[in-house]
Amino acid sequence: MHWVMWVFWGFIVTLLIGCHLVDFLTGRKYDFIEQERSLNQNSAGSDTLREVARHDQQNGPF
């Protein structure tokens, strides 16, 4: 059972090193936290807000 621990922690360490290596090699190009939204995404967000407002107006507060 001792080898299972080494395989598990080896996998975790390899995964972390791989993530940092990809970050370094790509120059942090793939930042998923702060991405610029495309025009299509902005339009979809606006449409959703309009639809919610219209739905609230039709049904009233209750």
PDB file of C-alpha atoms in Angstrom:
ATOM      1  CA  MET A   1       0.000   0.000   0.000  1.00  0.00           C
ATOM      2  CA  HIS A   2       2.969   2.276   0.420  1.00  0.00           C
ATOM      3  CA  TRP A   3       3.409   2.496  -3.351  1.00  0.00           C
ATOM      4  CA  VAL A   4      -0.145   3.839  -3.755  1.00  0.00           C
ATOM      5  CA  MET A   5       0.825   6.920  -1.743  1.00  0.00           C
ATOM      6  CA  TRP A   6       3.839   7.505  -4.005  1.00  0.00           C
ATOM      7  CA  VAL A   7       1.716   7.153  -7.133  1.00  0.00           C
ATOM      8  CA  PHE A   8      -0.923   9.551  -5.785  1.00  0.00           C
ATOM      9  CA  TRP A   9       1.479  12.264  -4.615  1.00  0.00           C
ATOM     10  CA  GLY A  10       3.639  11.789  -7.709  1.00  0.00           C
ATOM     11  CA  PHE A  11       0.592  12.414  -9.893  1.00  0.00           C
ATOM     12  CA  ILE A  12      -0.346  15.564  -7.920  1.00  0.00           C
ATOM     13  CA  VAL A  13       3.197  16.950  -8.086  1.00  0.00           C
ATOM     14  CA  THR A  14       3.455  16.144 -11.806  1.00  0.00           C
ATOM     15  CA  LEU A  15       0.135  17.884 -12.435  1.00  0.00           C
ATOM     16  CA  LEU A  16       1.228  21.037 -10.571  1.00  0.00           C
ATOM     17  CA  ILE A  17       4.611  21.161 -12.304  1.00  0.00           C
ATOM     18  CA  GLY A  18       2.889  20.628 -15.668  1.00  0.00           C
ATOM     19  CA  CYS A  19       0.483  23.508 -15.010  1.00  0.00           C
ATOM     20  CA  HIS A  20       3.300  25.873 -14.111  1.00  0.00           C
ATOM     21  CA  LEU A  21       5.319  24.734 -17.123  1.00  0.00           C
ATOM     22  CA  VAL A  22       2.393  25.410 -19.489  1.00  0.00           C
ATOM     23  CA  ASP A  23       1.910  28.837 -17.844  1.00  0.00           C
ATOM     24  CA  PHE A  24       5.577  29.645 -18.326  1.00  0.00           C
ATOM     25  CA  LEU A  25       5.797  28.411 -21.923  1.00  0.00           C
ATOM     26  CA  THR A  26       2.626  30.152 -23.093  1.00  0.00           C
ATOM     27  CA  GLY A  27       3.414  33.391 -21.254  1.00  0.00           C
ATOM     28  CA  ARG A  28       0.201  33.135 -19.212  1.00  0.00           C
ATOM     29  CA  LYS A  29      -1.820  33.589 -22.392  1.00  0.00           C
ATOM     30  CA  TYR A  30      -4.560  31.295 -21.122  1.00  0.00           C
ATOM     31  CA  ASP A  31      -5.912  33.190 -18.123  1.00  0.00           C
ATOM     32  CA  PHE A  32      -9.437  31.923 -17.554  1.00  0.00           C
ATOM     33  CA  ILE A  33     -10.220  34.272 -14.667  1.00  0.00           C
ATOM     34  CA  GLU A  34     -10.176  37.602 -16.487  1.00  0.00           C
ATOM     35  CA  GLN A  35     -11.038  37.167 -20.134  1.00  0.00           C
ATOM     36  CA  GLU A  36     -12.366  39.870 -22.383  1.00  0.00           C
ATOM     37  CA  ARG A  37     -15.925  39.164 -23.360  1.00  0.00           C
ATOM     38  CA  SER A  38     -16.728  38.973 -27.048  1.00  0.00           C
ATOM     39  CA  LEU A  39     -19.422  41.073 -28.671  1.00  0.00           C
ATOM     40  CA  ASN A  40     -21.611  37.974 -28.905  1.00  0.00           C
ATOM     41  CA  GLN A  41     -21.284  37.306 -25.150  1.00  0.00           C
ATOM     42  CA  ASN A  42     -22.142  40.917 -24.324  1.00  0.00           C
ATOM     43  CA  SER A  43     -25.179  40.757 -26.607  1.00  0.00           C
ATOM     44  CA  ALA A  44     -26.357  37.498 -25.034  1.00  0.00           C
ATOM     45  CA  GLY A  45     -26.001  38.985 -21.543  1.00  0.00           C
ATOM     46  CA  SER A  46     -28.021  42.040 -22.516  1.00  0.00           C
ATOM     47  CA  ASP A  47     -30.729  39.889 -24.101  1.00  0.00           C
ATOM     48  CA  THR A  48     -30.969  37.821 -20.933  1.00  0.00           C
ATOM     49  CA  LEU A  49     -31.341  40.882 -18.719  1.00  0.00           C
ATOM     50  CA  ARG A  50     -34.053  42.291 -21.006  1.00  0.00           C
ATOM     51  CA  GLU A  51     -35.910  38.989 -20.979  1.00  0.00           C
ATOM     52  CA  VAL A  52     -35.790  38.800 -17.180  1.00  0.00           C
ATOM     53  CA  ALA A  53     -37.042  42.381 -16.853  1.00  0.00           C
ATOM     54  CA  ARG A  54     -39.877  41.690 -19.286  1.00  0.00           C
ATOM     55  CA  HIS A  55     -40.827  38.522 -17.429  1.00  0.00           C
ATOM     56  CA  ASP A  56     -40.886  40.411 -14.112  1.00  0.00           C
ATOM     57  CA  GLN A  57     -43.117  43.114 -15.605  1.00  0.00           C
ATOM     58  CA  GLN A  58     -45.628  40.629 -16.978  1.00  0.00           C
ATOM     59  CA  ASN A  59     -45.976  38.586 -13.800  1.00  0.00           C
ATOM     60  CA  GLY A  60     -45.910  41.358 -11.230  1.00  0.00           C
ATOM     61  CA  PRO A  61     -44.199  41.165  -7.853  1.00  0.00           C
ATOM     62  CA  PHE A  62     -45.920  37.929  -6.767  1.00  0.00           C
TER      63      PHE A  62
END
